Structure formats: structure tokens, C-alpha cells
Amino acid sequence: MSDTPVTSHRNTHQYLRPCVEACSDCHKTCLNTAMTHCLEAGGKHLEAEHFRLMINCAEICQTSANFLLSGSTFHHHVCGVCAEICDACVKSCEQVGGMEDCVRACRECAEICRKMAGEQS
């Protein structure tokens, strides 16, 4: 066995737990916000592009957490995409307004996912 995977695993491990937690929190927050706040508020909260983005963000966050927990060697790819989608969700939620919890969760998730994406195995 080569030392490279072990070294990469140690570097990745530094961010593993915080990333799984941030992804799980973002998944829960986006899904809950979409299904409660947005459905109740209506109007621009239910515009197809915004609502779809929130659901997509929740799903990629759950997928990222699953890839990390399974030890997938592809986690850095998924985390990179997750960060990109979280950034888009932040922008959309800020434009719609009144979605501070979702903005916070997406920002935190994007930040740590970018770190994980940089720790390629």
C-alpha cells in the first residue's frame, strides 16, 4: 500500500466531520425552509428557479455527506459541485429575502466543501 492515500486521508480527515455536519445542516435547513417558509410565503418564494435550486441544494448536500461518510475517493468532486450549488442558493435566497437561516447554512457548507474539494485523494 502506498503512503499517498494515507496522507491524503489524514489531510481530508481534518475537515471530514465539520463538512459532514455542515452538509447535513444545510440539507435540513434548505429542505425545511422550502417546505415550510417558502410554501407558506408563496409569491417569489415559489418561483420555479428559486424553489428548484433550494431542493437541488438540499439534495447535493445530502449526497456530499453520504460520499464523505462512505469514504468515496470521489468526494472532492461532489464537494466542489456542492459548494457551487450552495453559492447559487445563497444568491437566490438573498434576492428573495427573509431567508437568513438558509443563507447562513449554505455559506457555511460552501466554505467547508471548498476546503474538502481542495483535499483531493
Short mmCIF file of N, CA and C in Angstrom, two decimals:
data_model
loop_
_atom_site.label_atom_id
_atom_site.label_comp_id
_atom_site.label_asym_id
_atom_site.label_seq_id
_atom_site.Cartn_x
_atom_site.Cartn_y
_atom_site.Cartn_z
N MET A 1 0.85 -1.18 0.00
CA MET A 1 0.00 0.00 0.00
C MET A 1 0.89 1.24 0.00
N SER A 2 0.53 2.20 -0.80
CA SER A 2 1.31 3.44 -0.92
C SER A 2 0.97 4.39 0.23
N ASP A 3 1.89 5.31 0.51
CA ASP A 3 1.65 6.30 1.57
C ASP A 3 0.71 7.41 1.13
N THR A 4 0.54 7.60 -0.16
CA THR A 4 -0.25 8.71 -0.67
C THR A 4 -1.70 8.70 -0.17
N PRO A 5 -2.43 7.58 -0.29
CA PRO A 5 -3.80 7.61 0.20
C PRO A 5 -3.90 7.88 1.70
N VAL A 6 -2.96 7.34 2.48
CA VAL A 6 -3.00 7.55 3.93
C VAL A 6 -2.77 9.03 4.24
N THR A 7 -1.79 9.63 3.59
CA THR A 7 -1.52 11.06 3.79
C THR A 7 -2.73 11.89 3.38
N SER A 8 -3.30 11.61 2.22
CA SER A 8 -4.48 12.35 1.77
C SER A 8 -5.63 12.15 2.74
N HIS A 9 -5.78 10.91 3.23
CA HIS A 9 -6.86 10.64 4.17
C HIS A 9 -6.68 11.45 5.45
N ARG A 10 -5.45 11.57 5.94
CA ARG A 10 -5.21 12.37 7.16
C ARG A 10 -5.57 13.83 6.91
N ASN A 11 -5.17 14.37 5.76
CA ASN A 11 -5.50 15.76 5.45
C ASN A 11 -7.00 15.95 5.33
N THR A 12 -7.67 15.02 4.66
CA THR A 12 -9.11 15.09 4.49
C THR A 12 -9.82 14.95 5.83
N HIS A 13 -9.31 14.09 6.69
CA HIS A 13 -9.95 13.83 7.98
C HIS A 13 -10.10 15.10 8.81
N GLN A 14 -9.20 16.05 8.65
CA GLN A 14 -9.26 17.32 9.37
C GLN A 14 -10.59 18.03 9.12
N TYR A 15 -11.11 17.94 7.91
CA TYR A 15 -12.34 18.63 7.54
C TYR A 15 -13.55 17.70 7.48
N LEU A 16 -13.34 16.40 7.62
CA LEU A 16 -14.41 15.43 7.39
C LEU A 16 -15.62 15.68 8.28
N ARG A 17 -15.44 15.64 9.58
CA ARG A 17 -16.58 15.80 10.48
C ARG A 17 -17.26 17.17 10.31
N PRO A 18 -16.50 18.28 10.28
CA PRO A 18 -17.17 19.57 10.08
C PRO A 18 -17.91 19.65 8.75
N CYS A 19 -17.38 19.01 7.72
CA CYS A 19 -18.03 19.05 6.42
C CYS A 19 -19.32 18.23 6.42
N VAL A 20 -19.27 17.04 7.00
CA VAL A 20 -20.48 16.22 7.09
C VAL A 20 -21.55 16.96 7.89
N GLU A 21 -21.15 17.58 8.99
CA GLU A 21 -22.11 18.33 9.82
C GLU A 21 -22.69 19.52 9.07
N ALA A 22 -21.84 20.27 8.36
CA ALA A 22 -22.32 21.43 7.60
C ALA A 22 -23.24 21.00 6.46
N CYS A 23 -22.88 19.92 5.78
CA CYS A 23 -23.73 19.41 4.69
C CYS A 23 -25.07 18.94 5.23
N SER A 24 -25.05 18.23 6.34
CA SER A 24 -26.30 17.73 6.94
C SER A 24 -27.18 18.89 7.41
N ASP A 25 -26.56 19.90 8.02
CA ASP A 25 -27.31 21.07 8.47
C ASP A 25 -27.90 21.81 7.28
N CYS A 26 -27.13 21.97 6.22
CA CYS A 26 -27.61 22.68 5.04
C CYS A 26 -28.75 21.91 4.37
N HIS A 27 -28.61 20.60 4.29
CA HIS A 27 -29.68 19.76 3.73
C HIS A 27 -30.98 19.99 4.49
N LYS A 28 -30.89 19.87 5.81
CA LYS A 28 -32.07 20.02 6.67
C LYS A 28 -32.65 21.43 6.56
N THR A 29 -31.79 22.44 6.59
CA THR A 29 -32.24 23.83 6.58
C THR A 29 -32.90 24.18 5.25
N CYS A 30 -32.27 23.81 4.14
CA CYS A 30 -32.84 24.13 2.82
C CYS A 30 -34.17 23.42 2.61
N LEU A 31 -34.22 22.15 2.95
CA LEU A 31 -35.46 21.39 2.76
C LEU A 31 -36.57 21.92 3.66
N ASN A 32 -36.26 22.17 4.92
CA ASN A 32 -37.25 22.69 5.85
C ASN A 32 -37.73 24.08 5.43
N THR A 33 -36.81 24.93 5.02
CA THR A 33 -37.18 26.29 4.59
C THR A 33 -38.06 26.24 3.35
N ALA A 34 -37.71 25.39 2.40
CA ALA A 34 -38.51 25.27 1.18
C ALA A 34 -39.91 24.76 1.50
N MET A 35 -39.99 23.75 2.33
CA MET A 35 -41.28 23.09 2.59
C MET A 35 -42.15 23.81 3.60
N THR A 36 -41.58 24.72 4.36
CA THR A 36 -42.41 25.46 5.32
C THR A 36 -42.47 26.93 4.91
N HIS A 37 -41.38 27.64 5.08
CA HIS A 37 -41.36 29.08 4.82
C HIS A 37 -41.79 29.42 3.40
N CYS A 38 -41.18 28.80 2.41
CA CYS A 38 -41.46 29.15 1.01
C CYS A 38 -42.89 28.79 0.61
N LEU A 39 -43.35 27.61 1.01
CA LEU A 39 -44.72 27.22 0.68
C LEU A 39 -45.74 28.14 1.34
N GLU A 40 -45.46 28.57 2.57
CA GLU A 40 -46.37 29.47 3.27
C GLU A 40 -46.31 30.88 2.72
N ALA A 41 -45.11 31.36 2.38
CA ALA A 41 -44.94 32.73 1.90
C ALA A 41 -45.47 32.91 0.49
N GLY A 42 -45.31 31.89 -0.34
CA GLY A 42 -45.78 31.98 -1.73
C GLY A 42 -45.02 33.03 -2.52
N GLY A 43 -45.63 33.52 -3.57
CA GLY A 43 -45.02 34.56 -4.41
C GLY A 43 -43.66 34.17 -4.93
N LYS A 44 -42.70 35.09 -4.80
CA LYS A 44 -41.35 34.86 -5.34
C LYS A 44 -40.64 33.68 -4.66
N HIS A 45 -41.10 33.30 -3.46
CA HIS A 45 -40.53 32.14 -2.77
C HIS A 45 -40.82 30.84 -3.52
N LEU A 46 -41.89 30.86 -4.32
CA LEU A 46 -42.28 29.66 -5.05
C LEU A 46 -41.96 29.73 -6.54
N GLU A 47 -41.23 30.75 -6.95
CA GLU A 47 -40.82 30.79 -8.36
C GLU A 47 -39.99 29.54 -8.64
N ALA A 48 -40.25 28.93 -9.78
CA ALA A 48 -39.68 27.62 -10.11
C ALA A 48 -38.16 27.57 -9.96
N GLU A 49 -37.46 28.55 -10.49
CA GLU A 49 -35.99 28.52 -10.44
C GLU A 49 -35.48 28.54 -9.00
N HIS A 50 -36.05 29.40 -8.19
CA HIS A 50 -35.63 29.50 -6.78
C HIS A 50 -35.96 28.23 -6.01
N PHE A 51 -37.20 27.78 -6.11
CA PHE A 51 -37.64 26.61 -5.36
C PHE A 51 -36.85 25.37 -5.78
N ARG A 52 -36.66 25.20 -7.07
CA ARG A 52 -35.89 24.07 -7.60
C ARG A 52 -34.45 24.11 -7.07
N LEU A 53 -33.85 25.30 -7.05
CA LEU A 53 -32.48 25.45 -6.55
C LEU A 53 -32.38 25.05 -5.08
N MET A 54 -33.36 25.43 -4.29
CA MET A 54 -33.34 25.05 -2.87
C MET A 54 -33.41 23.53 -2.70
N ILE A 55 -34.25 22.88 -3.48
CA ILE A 55 -34.37 21.42 -3.40
C ILE A 55 -33.09 20.77 -3.91
N ASN A 56 -32.54 21.29 -5.01
CA ASN A 56 -31.27 20.77 -5.54
C ASN A 56 -30.15 20.94 -4.52
N CYS A 57 -30.12 22.07 -3.85
CA CYS A 57 -29.10 22.33 -2.84
C CYS A 57 -29.22 21.32 -1.70
N ALA A 58 -30.44 21.11 -1.23
CA ALA A 58 -30.65 20.13 -0.16
C ALA A 58 -30.16 18.75 -0.59
N GLU A 59 -30.46 18.36 -1.81
CA GLU A 59 -30.08 17.03 -2.30
C GLU A 59 -28.57 16.88 -2.46
N ILE A 60 -27.89 17.89 -3.03
CA ILE A 60 -26.43 17.76 -3.21
C ILE A 60 -25.73 17.78 -1.86
N CYS A 61 -26.28 18.49 -0.90
CA CYS A 61 -25.69 18.48 0.45
C CYS A 61 -25.80 17.09 1.07
N GLN A 62 -26.96 16.46 0.92
CA GLN A 62 -27.13 15.10 1.44
C GLN A 62 -26.19 14.14 0.73
N THR A 63 -26.07 14.29 -0.58
CA THR A 63 -25.18 13.44 -1.37
C THR A 63 -23.73 13.63 -0.95
N SER A 64 -23.32 14.87 -0.74
CA SER A 64 -21.95 15.14 -0.30
C SER A 64 -21.66 14.48 1.03
N ALA A 65 -22.58 14.62 1.97
CA ALA A 65 -22.40 13.97 3.27
C ALA A 65 -22.27 12.46 3.10
N ASN A 66 -23.09 11.88 2.25
CA ASN A 66 -23.04 10.43 2.02
C ASN A 66 -21.71 10.01 1.40
N PHE A 67 -21.20 10.78 0.43
CA PHE A 67 -19.91 10.46 -0.19
C PHE A 67 -18.79 10.53 0.85
N LEU A 68 -18.85 11.52 1.71
CA LEU A 68 -17.83 11.66 2.75
C LEU A 68 -17.90 10.51 3.75
N LEU A 69 -19.09 10.19 4.18
CA LEU A 69 -19.26 9.12 5.17
C LEU A 69 -18.88 7.75 4.62
N SER A 70 -19.05 7.57 3.31
CA SER A 70 -18.72 6.27 2.71
C SER A 70 -17.24 6.15 2.39
N GLY A 71 -16.49 7.26 2.50
CA GLY A 71 -15.07 7.23 2.19
C GLY A 71 -14.79 7.21 0.70
N SER A 72 -15.72 7.69 -0.09
CA SER A 72 -15.56 7.69 -1.54
C SER A 72 -14.35 8.52 -1.97
N THR A 73 -13.60 7.99 -2.92
CA THR A 73 -12.46 8.73 -3.46
C THR A 73 -12.92 9.86 -4.38
N PHE A 74 -14.21 9.93 -4.65
CA PHE A 74 -14.77 10.99 -5.50
C PHE A 74 -15.36 12.13 -4.69
N HIS A 75 -15.18 12.11 -3.37
CA HIS A 75 -15.79 13.13 -2.53
C HIS A 75 -15.38 14.54 -2.93
N HIS A 76 -14.15 14.73 -3.37
CA HIS A 76 -13.70 16.09 -3.71
C HIS A 76 -14.47 16.64 -4.90
N HIS A 77 -14.87 15.78 -5.83
CA HIS A 77 -15.67 16.24 -6.97
C HIS A 77 -17.07 16.68 -6.50
N VAL A 78 -17.68 15.83 -5.70
CA VAL A 78 -19.03 16.11 -5.22
C VAL A 78 -19.02 17.35 -4.32
N CYS A 79 -18.01 17.48 -3.47
CA CYS A 79 -17.93 18.65 -2.60
C CYS A 79 -17.73 19.93 -3.40
N GLY A 80 -16.99 19.87 -4.49
CA GLY A 80 -16.82 21.04 -5.35
C GLY A 80 -18.13 21.49 -5.95
N VAL A 81 -18.92 20.54 -6.44
CA VAL A 81 -20.23 20.84 -7.00
C VAL A 81 -21.16 21.36 -5.90
N CYS A 82 -21.08 20.75 -4.74
CA CYS A 82 -21.91 21.18 -3.61
C CYS A 82 -21.64 22.65 -3.27
N ALA A 83 -20.37 23.03 -3.21
CA ALA A 83 -20.02 24.42 -2.91
C ALA A 83 -20.60 25.37 -3.95
N GLU A 84 -20.52 24.97 -5.21
CA GLU A 84 -21.04 25.81 -6.30
C GLU A 84 -22.56 25.99 -6.18
N ILE A 85 -23.26 24.92 -5.90
CA ILE A 85 -24.72 24.99 -5.78
C ILE A 85 -25.11 25.77 -4.52
N CYS A 86 -24.39 25.57 -3.43
CA CYS A 86 -24.66 26.34 -2.21
C CYS A 86 -24.47 27.84 -2.45
N ASP A 87 -23.43 28.21 -3.19
CA ASP A 87 -23.21 29.62 -3.52
C ASP A 87 -24.39 30.18 -4.32
N ALA A 88 -24.89 29.40 -5.26
CA ALA A 88 -26.04 29.84 -6.06
C ALA A 88 -27.29 29.97 -5.19
N CYS A 89 -27.44 29.07 -4.24
CA CYS A 89 -28.60 29.12 -3.34
C CYS A 89 -28.52 30.35 -2.43
N VAL A 90 -27.33 30.69 -1.96
CA VAL A 90 -27.14 31.90 -1.16
C VAL A 90 -27.63 33.11 -1.95
N LYS A 91 -27.18 33.22 -3.17
CA LYS A 91 -27.54 34.37 -4.01
C LYS A 91 -29.05 34.43 -4.22
N SER A 92 -29.66 33.31 -4.53
CA SER A 92 -31.10 33.27 -4.76
C SER A 92 -31.88 33.62 -3.50
N CYS A 93 -31.48 33.05 -2.37
CA CYS A 93 -32.18 33.32 -1.12
C CYS A 93 -32.03 34.78 -0.68
N GLU A 94 -30.87 35.36 -0.93
CA GLU A 94 -30.68 36.79 -0.62
C GLU A 94 -31.57 37.65 -1.49
N GLN A 95 -31.71 37.28 -2.75
CA GLN A 95 -32.57 38.06 -3.66
C GLN A 95 -34.04 37.97 -3.26
N VAL A 96 -34.47 36.80 -2.84
CA VAL A 96 -35.86 36.61 -2.42
C VAL A 96 -36.10 37.32 -1.09
N GLY A 97 -35.14 37.22 -0.17
CA GLY A 97 -35.22 37.90 1.11
C GLY A 97 -35.93 37.10 2.19
N GLY A 98 -35.59 37.40 3.44
CA GLY A 98 -36.23 36.77 4.58
C GLY A 98 -35.84 35.32 4.80
N MET A 99 -34.68 34.93 4.28
CA MET A 99 -34.28 33.52 4.36
C MET A 99 -32.88 33.41 4.97
N GLU A 100 -32.67 34.11 6.08
CA GLU A 100 -31.36 34.21 6.70
C GLU A 100 -30.79 32.86 7.14
N ASP A 101 -31.64 31.99 7.66
CA ASP A 101 -31.14 30.67 8.11
C ASP A 101 -30.59 29.87 6.94
N CYS A 102 -31.28 29.91 5.83
CA CYS A 102 -30.83 29.19 4.64
C CYS A 102 -29.53 29.79 4.11
N VAL A 103 -29.46 31.10 4.07
CA VAL A 103 -28.24 31.78 3.61
C VAL A 103 -27.05 31.39 4.49
N ARG A 104 -27.23 31.40 5.80
CA ARG A 104 -26.16 31.04 6.73
C ARG A 104 -25.70 29.60 6.51
N ALA A 105 -26.65 28.69 6.45
CA ALA A 105 -26.31 27.26 6.30
C ALA A 105 -25.59 27.01 4.98
N CYS A 106 -26.06 27.65 3.92
CA CYS A 106 -25.43 27.46 2.60
C CYS A 106 -24.02 28.05 2.56
N ARG A 107 -23.83 29.20 3.18
CA ARG A 107 -22.50 29.82 3.22
C ARG A 107 -21.50 28.92 3.96
N GLU A 108 -21.92 28.44 5.12
CA GLU A 108 -21.04 27.58 5.91
C GLU A 108 -20.70 26.29 5.15
N CYS A 109 -21.70 25.72 4.52
CA CYS A 109 -21.49 24.48 3.77
C CYS A 109 -20.56 24.72 2.58
N ALA A 110 -20.79 25.80 1.85
CA ALA A 110 -19.94 26.11 0.69
C ALA A 110 -18.49 26.28 1.11
N GLU A 111 -18.27 26.96 2.21
CA GLU A 111 -16.90 27.23 2.67
C GLU A 111 -16.15 25.93 3.00
N ILE A 112 -16.76 25.06 3.77
CA ILE A 112 -16.07 23.82 4.16
C ILE A 112 -15.99 22.85 2.98
N CYS A 113 -16.99 22.85 2.12
CA CYS A 113 -16.94 21.97 0.94
C CYS A 113 -15.82 22.39 -0.01
N ARG A 114 -15.56 23.69 -0.10
CA ARG A 114 -14.43 24.15 -0.93
C ARG A 114 -13.11 23.61 -0.36
N LYS A 115 -13.00 23.58 0.96
CA LYS A 115 -11.80 23.03 1.58
C LYS A 115 -11.68 21.54 1.28
N MET A 116 -12.78 20.81 1.38
CA MET A 116 -12.76 19.38 1.08
C MET A 116 -12.45 19.14 -0.40
N ALA A 117 -12.97 19.97 -1.26
CA ALA A 117 -12.72 19.81 -2.69
C ALA A 117 -11.25 20.01 -3.01
N GLY A 118 -10.58 20.83 -2.22
CA GLY A 118 -9.15 21.07 -2.42
C GLY A 118 -8.28 19.96 -1.88
N GLU A 119 -8.83 19.09 -1.05
CA GLU A 119 -8.10 17.97 -0.45
C GLU A 119 -8.34 16.72 -1.28
N GLN A 120 -7.83 16.69 -2.49
CA GLN A 120 -8.06 15.57 -3.39
C GLN A 120 -7.32 14.33 -2.93
N SER A 121 -8.02 13.22 -2.96
CA SER A 121 -7.42 11.94 -2.57
C SER A 121 -6.63 11.35 -3.70
#
